[in-house]
PDB file of C-alpha atoms in Angstrom:
ATOM      1  CA  GLN A   5       8.463  -3.316  14.235  1.00  0.00           C
ATOM      2  CA  VAL A   6       4.675  -2.647  15.255  1.00  0.00           C
ATOM      3  CA  GLN A   7       3.199  -6.188  13.333  1.00  0.00           C
ATOM      4  CA  LEU A   8       0.122  -7.728  13.408  1.00  0.00           C
ATOM      5  CA  VAL A   9       0.361 -12.015  12.521  1.00  0.00           C
ATOM      6  CA  GLU A  10      -2.757 -13.610  11.642  1.00  0.00           C
ATOM      7  CA  SER A  11      -3.235 -17.344  11.630  1.00  0.00           C
ATOM      8  CA  GLY A  12      -5.265 -20.359  11.972  1.00  0.00           C
ATOM      9  CA  GLY A  13      -6.873 -20.328   8.348  1.00  0.00           C
ATOM     10  CA  GLY A  14      -7.905 -23.205   6.393  1.00  0.00           C
ATOM     11  CA  VAL A  15     -10.385 -25.325   4.414  1.00  0.00           C
ATOM     12  CA  VAL A  16     -13.166 -26.287   6.377  1.00  0.00           C
ATOM     13  CA  GLN A  17     -16.762 -27.855   5.765  1.00  0.00           C
ATOM     14  CA  PRO A  18     -19.866 -25.694   5.883  1.00  0.00           C
ATOM     15  CA  GLY A  19     -21.271 -25.938   9.632  1.00  0.00           C
ATOM     16  CA  ARG A  20     -17.808 -26.825  10.968  1.00  0.00           C
ATOM     17  CA  SER A  21     -15.725 -24.227  13.337  1.00  0.00           C
ATOM     18  CA  LEU A  22     -12.308 -22.903  13.131  1.00  0.00           C
ATOM     19  CA  ARG A  23     -10.188 -19.979  15.140  1.00  0.00           C
ATOM     20  CA  LEU A  24      -8.447 -17.224  13.872  1.00  0.00           C
ATOM     21  CA  SER A  25      -5.580 -15.708  15.978  1.00  0.00           C
ATOM     22  CA  CYS A  26      -3.955 -12.304  15.576  1.00  0.00           C
ATOM     23  CA  ALA A  27      -0.556 -12.121  17.622  1.00  0.00           C
ATOM     24  CA  ALA A  28       0.929  -8.311  18.040  1.00  0.00           C
ATOM     25  CA  SER A  29       4.165  -7.577  18.683  1.00  0.00           C
ATOM     26  CA  GLU A  30       5.810  -4.222  19.769  1.00  0.00           C
ATOM     27  CA  PHE A  31       3.006  -1.903  20.674  1.00  0.00           C
ATOM     28  CA  THR A  32       1.080  -2.391  23.812  1.00  0.00           C
ATOM     29  CA  PHE A  33      -1.657  -4.515  23.003  1.00  0.00           C
ATOM     30  CA  SER A  34      -3.619  -3.636  25.517  1.00  0.00           C
ATOM     31  CA  TYR A  35      -4.083   0.125  25.053  1.00  0.00           C
ATOM     32  CA  TYR A  36      -6.459  -0.385  21.871  1.00  0.00           C
ATOM     33  CA  ALA A  37      -9.348  -1.594  20.456  1.00  0.00           C
ATOM     34  CA  MET A  38      -9.159  -4.419  18.048  1.00  0.00           C
ATOM     35  CA  HIS A  39     -11.125  -5.546  14.439  1.00  0.00           C
ATOM     36  CA  TRP A  40     -11.817  -8.032  12.162  1.00  0.00           C
ATOM     37  CA  VAL A  41     -12.103  -7.556   8.501  1.00  0.00           C
ATOM     38  CA  ARG A  42     -12.568  -9.874   5.871  1.00  0.00           C
ATOM     39  CA  GLN A  43     -12.428  -9.729   1.638  1.00  0.00           C
ATOM     40  CA  ALA A  44     -14.011 -12.768  -0.260  1.00  0.00           C
ATOM     41  CA  PRO A  45     -12.349 -13.630  -3.082  1.00  0.00           C
ATOM     42  CA  GLY A  46     -12.459 -10.800  -6.197  1.00  0.00           C
ATOM     43  CA  LYS A  47     -14.592  -8.551  -3.425  1.00  0.00           C
ATOM     44  CA  GLY A  48     -14.418  -5.546  -1.325  1.00  0.00           C
ATOM     45  CA  LEU A  49     -13.515  -5.005   2.307  1.00  0.00           C
ATOM     46  CA  GLU A  50     -15.956  -5.998   4.887  1.00  0.00           C
ATOM     47  CA  TRP A  51     -16.008  -5.516   8.420  1.00  0.00           C
ATOM     48  CA  VAL A  52     -16.671  -8.018  10.764  1.00  0.00           C
ATOM     49  CA  SER A  53     -16.410  -7.234  14.328  1.00  0.00           C
ATOM     50  CA  VAL A  54     -14.778  -5.091  17.026  1.00  0.00           C
ATOM     51  CA  ILE A  55     -13.574  -5.614  20.650  1.00  0.00           C
ATOM     52  CA  SER A  56     -12.333  -2.494  22.950  1.00  0.00           C
ATOM     53  CA  SER A  57      -9.070  -2.184  24.487  1.00  0.00           C
ATOM     54  CA  ASP A  58     -10.350  -3.847  27.677  1.00  0.00           C
ATOM     55  CA  GLY A  59     -12.356  -6.368  26.252  1.00  0.00           C
ATOM     56  CA  SER A  60     -15.876  -5.081  27.885  1.00  0.00           C
ATOM     57  CA  LYS A  61     -17.335  -4.392  24.529  1.00  0.00           C
ATOM     58  CA  LYS A  62     -17.857  -6.265  21.531  1.00  0.00           C
ATOM     59  CA  TYR A  63     -19.775  -5.393  18.159  1.00  0.00           C
ATOM     60  CA  TYR A  64     -20.233  -7.711  15.117  1.00  0.00           C
ATOM     61  CA  ALA A  65     -21.642  -7.549  11.847  1.00  0.00           C
ATOM     62  CA  ASP A  66     -25.074  -8.986  11.158  1.00  0.00           C
ATOM     63  CA  SER A  67     -23.661 -11.254   8.487  1.00  0.00           C
ATOM     64  CA  VAL A  68     -21.847 -12.920  11.372  1.00  0.00           C
ATOM     65  CA  LYS A  69     -23.871 -11.832  14.790  1.00  0.00           C
ATOM     66  CA  GLY A  70     -24.795 -15.148  16.664  1.00  0.00           C
ATOM     67  CA  ARG A  71     -21.872 -17.138  14.744  1.00  0.00           C
ATOM     68  CA  PHE A  72     -18.747 -15.723  15.604  1.00  0.00           C
ATOM     69  CA  THR A  73     -17.247 -14.425  18.703  1.00  0.00           C
ATOM     70  CA  ILE A  74     -14.100 -11.956  19.152  1.00  0.00           C
ATOM     71  CA  SER A  75     -12.000 -11.981  21.981  1.00  0.00           C
ATOM     72  CA  ARG A  76      -8.590 -11.149  23.307  1.00  0.00           C
ATOM     73  CA  ASP A  77      -5.765 -12.061  25.686  1.00  0.00           C
ATOM     74  CA  SER A  78      -3.660  -9.039  26.723  1.00  0.00           C
ATOM     75  CA  SER A  79      -1.375 -11.445  28.198  1.00  0.00           C
ATOM     76  CA  LYS A  80      -0.625 -13.053  24.949  1.00  0.00           C
ATOM     77  CA  ASN A  81      -0.914 -10.151  23.099  1.00  0.00           C
ATOM     78  CA  THR A  82      -3.223 -12.152  20.968  1.00  0.00           C
ATOM     79  CA  LEU A  83      -6.582 -11.787  19.168  1.00  0.00           C
ATOM     80  CA  TYR A  84      -9.182 -14.303  18.493  1.00  0.00           C
ATOM     81  CA  LEU A  85     -12.078 -15.060  16.008  1.00  0.00           C
ATOM     82  CA  GLN A  86     -13.849 -17.943  16.734  1.00  0.00           C
ATOM     83  CA  MET A  87     -16.403 -18.741  13.871  1.00  0.00           C
ATOM     84  CA  ASN A  88     -19.171 -21.506  14.310  1.00  0.00           C
ATOM     85  CA  SER A  89     -21.831 -22.806  11.501  1.00  0.00           C
ATOM     86  CA  LEU A  90     -19.313 -21.465   8.905  1.00  0.00           C
ATOM     87  CA  ARG A  91     -21.084 -21.208   5.455  1.00  0.00           C
ATOM     88  CA  PRO A  92     -19.660 -21.040   2.220  1.00  0.00           C
ATOM     89  CA  ASP A  93     -19.924 -16.990   2.204  1.00  0.00           C
ATOM     90  CA  ASP A  94     -17.702 -17.026   4.857  1.00  0.00           C
ATOM     91  CA  THR A  95     -14.863 -17.559   2.468  1.00  0.00           C
ATOM     92  CA  ALA A  96     -12.552 -15.025   2.446  1.00  0.00           C
ATOM     93  CA  VAL A  97      -9.321 -13.554   3.910  1.00  0.00           C
ATOM     94  CA  TYR A  98      -9.399 -12.361   7.370  1.00  0.00           C
ATOM     95  CA  TYR A  99      -7.288  -9.543   8.018  1.00  0.00           C
ATOM     96  CA  CYS A 100      -7.007  -8.171  11.902  1.00  0.00           C
ATOM     97  CA  ALA A 101      -6.380  -4.784  12.028  1.00  0.00           C
ATOM     98  CA  ARG A 102      -5.644  -2.186  15.035  1.00  0.00           C
ATOM     99  CA  ASP A 103      -7.615   0.717  16.054  1.00  0.00           C
ATOM    100  CA  ASP A 104      -5.843   4.114  16.025  1.00  0.00           C
ATOM    101  CA  GLY A 105      -7.989   5.336  18.916  1.00  0.00           C
ATOM    102  CA  SER A 106      -8.482   8.748  17.458  1.00  0.00           C
ATOM    103  CA  PRO A 107     -11.617  10.223  16.920  1.00  0.00           C
ATOM    104  CA  ARG A 108     -11.324   9.354  13.278  1.00  0.00           C
ATOM    105  CA  GLY A 109     -11.657   5.617  13.870  1.00  0.00           C
ATOM    106  CA  ALA A 110      -9.383   4.251  11.609  1.00  0.00           C
ATOM    107  CA  PHE A 111      -6.766   1.304  11.263  1.00  0.00           C
ATOM    108  CA  ASP A 112      -3.608   2.254  11.014  1.00  0.00           C
ATOM    109  CA  ILE A 113      -1.988  -1.795  11.245  1.00  0.00           C
ATOM    110  CA  TRP A 114      -3.040  -4.101   9.561  1.00  0.00           C
ATOM    111  CA  GLY A 115      -1.845  -8.058   9.443  1.00  0.00           C
ATOM    112  CA  GLN A 116      -1.368  -9.780   5.841  1.00  0.00           C
ATOM    113  CA  GLY A 117      -4.383 -12.052   6.675  1.00  0.00           C
ATOM    114  CA  THR A 118      -5.403 -15.811   6.754  1.00  0.00           C
ATOM    115  CA  MET A 119      -7.289 -17.096   3.967  1.00  0.00           C
ATOM    116  CA  VAL A 120     -10.613 -19.282   5.306  1.00  0.00           C
ATOM    117  CA  THR A 121     -12.232 -21.679   2.902  1.00  0.00           C
ATOM    118  CA  VAL A 122     -15.623 -23.089   3.486  1.00  0.00           C
ATOM    119  CA  SER A 123     -16.253 -25.962   1.307  1.00  0.00           C
ATOM    120  CA  SER A 124     -17.259 -29.039   1.313  1.00  0.00           C
TER     121      SER A 124
ATOM    122  CA  SER B  26     -28.898   3.317   5.288  1.00  0.00           C
ATOM    123  CA  SER B  27     -26.105   1.517   6.017  1.00  0.00           C
ATOM    124  CA  GLU B  28     -23.679   2.146   3.140  1.00  0.00           C
ATOM    125  CA  LEU B  29     -20.560   3.995   1.510  1.00  0.00           C
ATOM    126  CA  THR B  30     -20.865   4.410  -2.016  1.00  0.00           C
ATOM    127  CA  GLN B  31     -17.804   4.763  -4.303  1.00  0.00           C
ATOM    128  CA  ASP B  32     -17.535   4.965  -8.245  1.00  0.00           C
ATOM    129  CA  PRO B  33     -16.213   1.627  -9.231  1.00  0.00           C
ATOM    130  CA  ALA B  34     -13.193   2.989 -11.018  1.00  0.00           C
ATOM    131  CA  VAL B  35     -11.003   6.404 -12.574  1.00  0.00           C
ATOM    132  CA  SER B  36      -8.479   6.645 -14.214  1.00  0.00           C
ATOM    133  CA  VAL B  37      -5.341   9.950 -14.086  1.00  0.00           C
ATOM    134  CA  ALA B  38      -2.637  10.661 -16.224  1.00  0.00           C
ATOM    135  CA  LEU B  39       0.604  10.453 -14.466  1.00  0.00           C
ATOM    136  CA  GLY B  40       1.464  13.750 -12.743  1.00  0.00           C
ATOM    137  CA  GLN B  41      -2.110  14.797 -12.800  1.00  0.00           C
ATOM    138  CA  THR B  42      -4.544  15.272 -10.005  1.00  0.00           C
ATOM    139  CA  VAL B  43      -7.424  12.887  -9.425  1.00  0.00           C
ATOM    140  CA  ARG B  44     -10.424  12.861  -6.655  1.00  0.00           C
ATOM    141  CA  ILE B  45     -11.906   9.865  -5.336  1.00  0.00           C
ATOM    142  CA  THR B  46     -15.338  10.398  -3.719  1.00  0.00           C
ATOM    143  CA  CYS B  47     -17.181   8.289  -0.926  1.00  0.00           C
ATOM    144  CA  GLN B  48     -21.008   9.014  -0.548  1.00  0.00           C
ATOM    145  CA  GLY B  49     -22.840   8.015   3.009  1.00  0.00           C
ATOM    146  CA  ASP B  50     -25.769   8.988   5.251  1.00  0.00           C
ATOM    147  CA  PHE B  51     -23.448   9.078   8.160  1.00  0.00           C
ATOM    148  CA  LEU B  52     -20.477  10.769   6.734  1.00  0.00           C
ATOM    149  CA  GLY B  53     -21.577  14.021   8.096  1.00  0.00           C
ATOM    150  CA  ASN B  54     -21.330  12.808  11.397  1.00  0.00           C
ATOM    151  CA  TYR B  55     -18.247  10.726  11.383  1.00  0.00           C
ATOM    152  CA  TYR B  56     -14.600  10.991   9.827  1.00  0.00           C
ATOM    153  CA  ALA B  57     -13.647   9.048   6.875  1.00  0.00           C
ATOM    154  CA  SER B  58     -10.615   7.015   6.310  1.00  0.00           C
ATOM    155  CA  TRP B  59      -9.039   5.985   3.185  1.00  0.00           C
ATOM    156  CA  TYR B  60      -7.155   2.918   2.465  1.00  0.00           C
ATOM    157  CA  ARG B  61      -5.235   1.521  -0.700  1.00  0.00           C
ATOM    158  CA  GLN B  62      -4.764  -1.892  -1.203  1.00  0.00           C
ATOM    159  CA  LYS B  63      -2.564  -3.248  -4.042  1.00  0.00           C
ATOM    160  CA  PRO B  64      -3.215  -6.931  -5.700  1.00  0.00           C
ATOM    161  CA  GLY B  65      -2.181  -9.812  -3.055  1.00  0.00           C
ATOM    162  CA  GLN B  66      -1.578  -7.404  -0.498  1.00  0.00           C
ATOM    163  CA  ALA B  67      -3.100  -6.253   2.916  1.00  0.00           C
ATOM    164  CA  PRO B  68      -4.802  -2.756   3.220  1.00  0.00           C
ATOM    165  CA  VAL B  69      -2.791   0.801   3.873  1.00  0.00           C
ATOM    166  CA  LEU B  70      -4.038   3.758   5.904  1.00  0.00           C
ATOM    167  CA  VAL B  71      -3.272   6.492   3.553  1.00  0.00           C
ATOM    168  CA  LEU B  72      -5.487   9.218   5.093  1.00  0.00           C
ATOM    169  CA  SER B  73      -7.835   9.587   8.051  1.00  0.00           C
ATOM    170  CA  GLY B  74     -10.214  12.539   8.826  1.00  0.00           C
ATOM    171  CA  GLU B  75      -9.327  15.281   6.554  1.00  0.00           C
ATOM    172  CA  SER B  76      -5.892  15.653   6.623  1.00  0.00           C
ATOM    173  CA  HIS B  77      -4.146  13.190   8.833  1.00  0.00           C
ATOM    174  CA  ARG B  78      -1.909  11.149   7.045  1.00  0.00           C
ATOM    175  CA  PRO B  79       0.657   8.263   8.479  1.00  0.00           C
ATOM    176  CA  SER B  80       4.114   8.075   8.265  1.00  0.00           C
ATOM    177  CA  GLY B  81       5.370   7.520   4.919  1.00  0.00           C
ATOM    178  CA  ILE B  82       2.347   8.413   3.409  1.00  0.00           C
ATOM    179  CA  PRO B  83       3.675  11.491   0.753  1.00  0.00           C
ATOM    180  CA  ASP B  84       1.530  14.566   1.035  1.00  0.00           C
ATOM    181  CA  ARG B  85       0.359  14.405  -2.499  1.00  0.00           C
ATOM    182  CA  PHE B  86      -3.042  12.840  -0.541  1.00  0.00           C
ATOM    183  CA  SER B  87      -5.342  14.933   1.054  1.00  0.00           C
ATOM    184  CA  GLY B  88      -8.919  15.007   2.178  1.00  0.00           C
ATOM    185  CA  SER B  89     -11.894  16.962   2.419  1.00  0.00           C
ATOM    186  CA  THR B  90     -15.681  16.726   3.519  1.00  0.00           C
ATOM    187  CA  SER B  91     -18.817  18.366   1.981  1.00  0.00           C
ATOM    188  CA  GLY B  92     -21.940  17.186   3.663  1.00  0.00           C
ATOM    189  CA  ASN B  93     -22.838  13.642   3.311  1.00  0.00           C
ATOM    190  CA  THR B  94     -19.646  13.082   0.709  1.00  0.00           C
ATOM    191  CA  ALA B  95     -15.622  12.354   1.498  1.00  0.00           C
ATOM    192  CA  SER B  96     -13.335  12.940  -0.828  1.00  0.00           C
ATOM    193  CA  LEU B  97      -9.904  11.697  -1.271  1.00  0.00           C
ATOM    194  CA  THR B  98      -7.552  13.750  -3.857  1.00  0.00           C
ATOM    195  CA  ILE B  99      -4.081  12.973  -5.339  1.00  0.00           C
ATOM    196  CA  THR B 100      -2.300  15.847  -6.503  1.00  0.00           C
ATOM    197  CA  GLY B 101       0.429  14.697  -9.035  1.00  0.00           C
ATOM    198  CA  ALA B 102      -0.476  10.990  -9.285  1.00  0.00           C
ATOM    199  CA  GLN B 103       2.327   8.797  -9.676  1.00  0.00           C
ATOM    200  CA  ALA B 104       2.402   4.769 -11.366  1.00  0.00           C
ATOM    201  CA  GLU B 105       3.084   3.747  -7.509  1.00  0.00           C
ATOM    202  CA  ASP B 106      -0.645   5.157  -6.529  1.00  0.00           C
ATOM    203  CA  GLU B 107      -2.386   2.388  -8.479  1.00  0.00           C
ATOM    204  CA  GLY B 108      -4.219   0.366  -6.669  1.00  0.00           C
ATOM    205  CA  ASP B 109      -7.930   0.111  -4.915  1.00  0.00           C
ATOM    206  CA  TYR B 110      -8.688   2.702  -2.616  1.00  0.00           C
ATOM    207  CA  TYR B 111     -11.793   1.920  -0.053  1.00  0.00           C
ATOM    208  CA  CYS B 112     -13.302   4.454   2.199  1.00  0.00           C
ATOM    209  CA  SER B 113     -14.587   3.333   5.940  1.00  0.00           C
ATOM    210  CA  SER B 114     -16.649   4.823   8.522  1.00  0.00           C
ATOM    211  CA  ARG B 115     -18.713   4.527  11.315  1.00  0.00           C
ATOM    212  CA  ASP B 116     -22.288   3.776  10.797  1.00  0.00           C
ATOM    213  CA  THR B 117     -25.423   5.534  12.347  1.00  0.00           C
ATOM    214  CA  PHE B 118     -24.675   4.822  16.130  1.00  0.00           C
ATOM    215  CA  GLY B 119     -20.905   4.469  15.923  1.00  0.00           C
ATOM    216  CA  ASN B 120     -20.052   0.830  16.677  1.00  0.00           C
ATOM    217  CA  HIS B 121     -20.006  -0.810  13.927  1.00  0.00           C
ATOM    218  CA  VAL B 122     -17.978   0.490  10.857  1.00  0.00           C
ATOM    219  CA  VAL B 123     -18.753   0.313   7.218  1.00  0.00           C
ATOM    220  CA  PHE B 124     -16.850   0.101   4.410  1.00  0.00           C
ATOM    221  CA  GLY B 125     -17.011   1.537   0.731  1.00  0.00           C
ATOM    222  CA  GLY B 126     -17.620  -0.696  -2.314  1.00  0.00           C
ATOM    223  CA  GLY B 127     -13.840   0.549  -3.377  1.00  0.00           C
ATOM    224  CA  THR B 128     -12.519   2.482  -6.093  1.00  0.00           C
ATOM    225  CA  THR B 129      -9.903   1.178  -8.646  1.00  0.00           C
ATOM    226  CA  VAL B 130      -7.224   3.675  -9.639  1.00  0.00           C
ATOM    227  CA  THR B 131      -5.366   3.773 -13.022  1.00  0.00           C
ATOM    228  CA  VAL B 132      -2.626   5.874 -13.645  1.00  0.00           C
ATOM    229  CA  LEU B 133      -1.999   6.337 -17.292  1.00  0.00           C
TER     230      LEU B 133
END
């Protein structure tokens, strides 16, 4: 079935880097914009970044701009999030989500999430 | 401001109706979407715009917008409707996305 599977989370020290991956299956990945959304422990959802279907446009939340980079490889049906200069407040479950492409701009498919813990 | 405001919690008796609201300056320009999240699970889309329900979402979920306030109504709430509900929308410039703080729905 249509699915997104994140990987790459783990425990990392402040200031270090981590790259998350999101593997898409059972849909035409190259047709859809894709997002990253995170959720700190016990907190609400926070949008992180979006990349257009062709990868030409990328936008970031102010909280991660200049530190995180979103990218995609349509030949591998995979979305990435390169996270540099990590801080303790980046600790969260990171979800990838598909943009449904409609004017409503909803996230119709979500992955199960991958946990990132930034701690010394 | 780039914020969406939700009440932190609401409760509803089994079978009754509950409305969850989401207030934001740009909701008059952009659609709201609604997600339900159960503990330890990823969010699930329950409604986008005023009436678009994904496959598998029952028709007791409906939406509306008035001015800068979007609402999600559950008519005849069931036990399985419990969870945290988040609204989202594009922000002022349309390129970023904003989530509300979430509303915990308890079915009594």
